[in-house]
Short mmCIF file of C-alpha atoms in Angstrom, two decimals:
data_model
loop_
_atom_site.label_atom_id
_atom_site.label_comp_id
_atom_site.label_asym_id
_atom_site.label_seq_id
_atom_site.Cartn_x
_atom_site.Cartn_y
_atom_site.Cartn_z
CA GLU A 1 100.36 89.30 86.25
CA GLU A 2 97.56 86.77 86.76
CA LYS A 3 99.98 84.22 88.21
CA PHE A 4 101.46 86.87 90.51
CA LEU A 5 97.97 87.87 91.66
CA ASN A 6 96.94 84.28 92.37
CA GLU A 7 100.13 83.57 94.31
CA MET A 8 99.73 86.76 96.38
CA LEU A 9 96.13 85.82 97.19
CA GLU A 10 97.23 82.32 98.17
CA VAL A 11 100.06 83.60 100.40
CA GLY A 12 97.55 85.98 102.01
CA LYS A 13 95.17 83.07 102.62
CA HIS A 14 92.60 84.99 100.54
CA GLN A 15 92.21 87.58 103.30
CA ASN A 16 93.74 90.23 101.04
CA ASP A 17 91.64 92.43 98.78
CA PRO A 18 92.20 91.33 95.15
CA GLU A 19 91.78 94.89 93.86
CA LEU A 20 94.44 96.18 96.24
CA VAL A 21 96.79 93.36 95.23
CA LYS A 22 96.22 94.25 91.54
CA ALA A 23 96.98 97.90 92.34
CA MET A 24 100.15 96.89 94.20
CA ILE A 25 101.33 94.79 91.26
CA LYS A 26 100.66 97.60 88.78
CA SER A 27 102.21 100.35 90.89
CA GLY A 28 105.17 98.14 91.75
CA ARG A 29 105.95 97.80 88.05
CA VAL A 30 105.72 101.57 87.57
CA ALA A 31 108.08 102.20 90.51
CA PHE A 32 110.51 99.49 89.35
CA ASP A 33 110.62 100.90 85.83
CA PHE A 34 111.18 104.43 87.14
CA VAL A 35 114.09 103.42 89.36
CA THR A 36 115.72 101.08 86.84
CA LYS A 37 114.99 102.84 83.55
CA GLU A 38 114.65 106.53 84.45
CA LEU A 39 117.21 106.68 87.25
CA GLY A 40 119.43 103.84 86.05
CA TYR A 41 119.72 102.06 89.40
CA LYS A 42 119.53 98.27 89.07
CA PRO A 43 118.78 95.70 91.76
CA ASP A 44 121.69 93.63 93.02
CA ASN A 45 119.68 90.45 93.55
CA LEU A 46 116.52 88.69 92.37
CA THR A 47 114.95 85.86 94.37
CA ALA A 48 111.72 83.95 94.85
CA VAL A 49 110.22 84.62 98.28
CA SER A 50 106.96 84.25 100.21
CA GLY A 51 105.52 81.32 98.32
CA MET A 52 106.27 82.71 94.86
CA SER A 53 106.94 80.16 92.13
CA VAL A 54 109.27 82.48 90.20
CA PRO A 55 111.79 85.13 91.29
CA ARG A 56 110.03 88.46 91.82
CA ALA A 57 111.81 89.98 94.81
CA HIS A 58 114.25 92.56 93.49
CA HIS A 59 116.72 93.60 96.17
CA PHE A 60 118.13 97.10 96.18
CA VAL A 61 120.68 98.26 98.75
CA PRO A 62 118.38 100.54 100.80
CA SER A 63 120.93 103.29 101.42
CA LYS A 64 121.92 103.39 97.74
CA LEU A 65 118.27 103.46 96.63
CA ILE A 66 117.48 106.32 99.01
CA GLU A 67 120.57 108.18 97.84
CA THR A 68 119.51 107.71 94.20
CA LEU A 69 115.99 109.00 94.88
CA TYR A 70 117.29 111.88 97.02
CA ASN A 71 119.70 113.00 94.29
CA HIS A 72 116.84 112.89 91.77
CA VAL A 73 114.47 115.07 93.80
CA LYS A 74 117.24 117.54 94.61
CA LYS A 75 118.09 117.76 90.89
CA CYS A 76 114.40 118.51 90.27
CA GLY A 77 114.48 121.32 92.84
CA VAL A 78 112.31 119.62 95.44
CA PRO A 79 113.13 120.84 98.96
CA VAL A 80 113.78 118.05 101.47
CA LEU A 81 113.22 118.77 105.16
CA PHE A 82 114.92 116.32 107.50
CA ASN A 83 113.84 115.87 111.12
CA THR A 84 110.62 117.72 110.33
CA PRO A 85 107.69 115.37 110.91
CA ALA A 86 104.37 116.29 109.35
CA GLU A 87 101.67 116.83 111.97
CA ARG A 88 98.67 117.21 109.74
CA LEU A 89 97.47 117.91 106.23
CA VAL A 90 95.85 121.32 105.84
CA TRP A 91 92.64 121.49 103.83
CA ASN A 92 91.71 124.47 101.64
CA THR A 93 87.92 124.70 101.89
CA GLU A 94 87.61 127.23 99.06
CA LYS A 95 89.49 125.11 96.54
CA GLY A 96 88.41 121.75 97.97
CA CYS A 97 91.93 120.35 98.12
CA ILE A 98 94.95 119.91 100.35
CA ALA A 99 96.71 123.28 100.75
CA GLY A 100 99.84 121.90 102.36
CA VAL A 101 101.27 120.36 105.49
CA ARG A 102 101.74 121.60 109.02
CA ALA A 103 105.02 120.27 110.40
CA LYS A 104 107.34 120.67 113.35
CA THR A 105 111.03 121.46 112.91
CA LYS A 106 113.84 119.87 114.89
CA ASP A 107 113.88 122.88 117.26
CA GLY A 108 110.12 122.61 117.89
CA LYS A 109 108.93 125.40 115.60
CA THR A 110 105.62 124.81 113.78
CA ILE A 111 105.83 125.56 110.05
CA PHE A 112 103.46 125.39 107.09
CA VAL A 113 104.69 123.91 103.82
CA GLU A 114 102.48 124.98 100.93
CA ALA A 115 101.50 122.39 98.34
CA LYS A 116 102.08 123.75 94.85
CA LYS A 117 101.24 120.62 92.87
CA GLY A 118 100.13 118.27 95.65
CA VAL A 119 101.48 116.44 98.67
CA LEU A 120 103.46 113.23 98.35
CA LEU A 121 103.26 111.02 101.41
CA ALA A 122 106.24 108.68 101.64
CA THR A 123 105.45 107.24 105.04
CA GLY A 124 107.50 104.06 105.18
CA GLY A 125 104.69 101.74 106.19
CA PHE A 126 103.43 100.53 109.55
CA THR A 127 105.58 97.53 110.45
CA ARG A 128 106.08 98.95 113.95
CA ASN A 129 102.42 99.66 114.73
CA PRO A 130 100.79 96.56 116.28
CA LYS A 131 97.24 97.95 115.95
CA LEU A 132 97.60 98.60 112.20
CA LEU A 133 99.31 95.25 111.66
CA ALA A 134 96.51 93.46 113.49
CA LYS A 135 93.93 95.20 111.34
CA PHE A 136 95.58 95.10 107.90
CA ASN A 137 98.17 92.32 108.02
CA PRO A 138 97.67 90.01 111.02
CA LEU A 139 100.01 87.38 109.58
CA MET A 140 102.91 89.80 110.09
CA MET A 141 102.21 90.08 113.82
CA LYS A 142 104.33 86.95 114.33
CA THR A 143 107.41 88.29 112.52
CA GLU A 144 110.23 90.64 113.41
CA PRO A 145 109.38 94.11 112.05
CA GLU A 146 111.39 95.36 109.11
CA GLY A 147 112.03 98.96 108.37
CA GLY A 148 113.00 101.88 110.54
CA ILE A 149 111.68 102.70 113.98
CA GLY A 150 109.55 105.43 112.40
CA ASN A 151 107.42 102.95 110.45
CA THR A 152 104.40 103.51 112.66
CA GLY A 153 101.83 104.46 110.01
CA ASP A 154 101.44 108.04 111.23
CA GLY A 155 101.48 109.45 107.71
CA MET A 156 98.79 107.04 106.51
CA LEU A 157 96.65 107.77 109.55
CA MET A 158 97.10 111.50 108.98
CA ALA A 159 95.97 111.13 105.38
#
């Protein structure tokens, strides 16, 4: 992990926060283990990228990974609402926690989704938001954005 940390800091020209990089490394391992060990989905490729001295980039076919995760949450009874963007988190002042999410359905109806155990934000990043890129990852301003057109950081800003 120390070598990974040092290489990530070097690639980031030491503009990255070492504590955030450590958290990314740790959480990345947890997510990798969950997908590969708990769900049984293995990467199809492993390469060295972005100045890494050893292969660390595990490639998963995105559609297959999403399908695997979707099947898991459905099996667990988690409702999935497509085409229903969250508009805002709703705060419960009495309990001092997030009560749920206000969202808008495909037909324009505003709904409230109650949080029973919490709210999971799976926002997809901000590769298509120039202001957030400039602030948090200016090196990526010169690259073609990856990810879907919805990767604008709205969920992170909402949170």
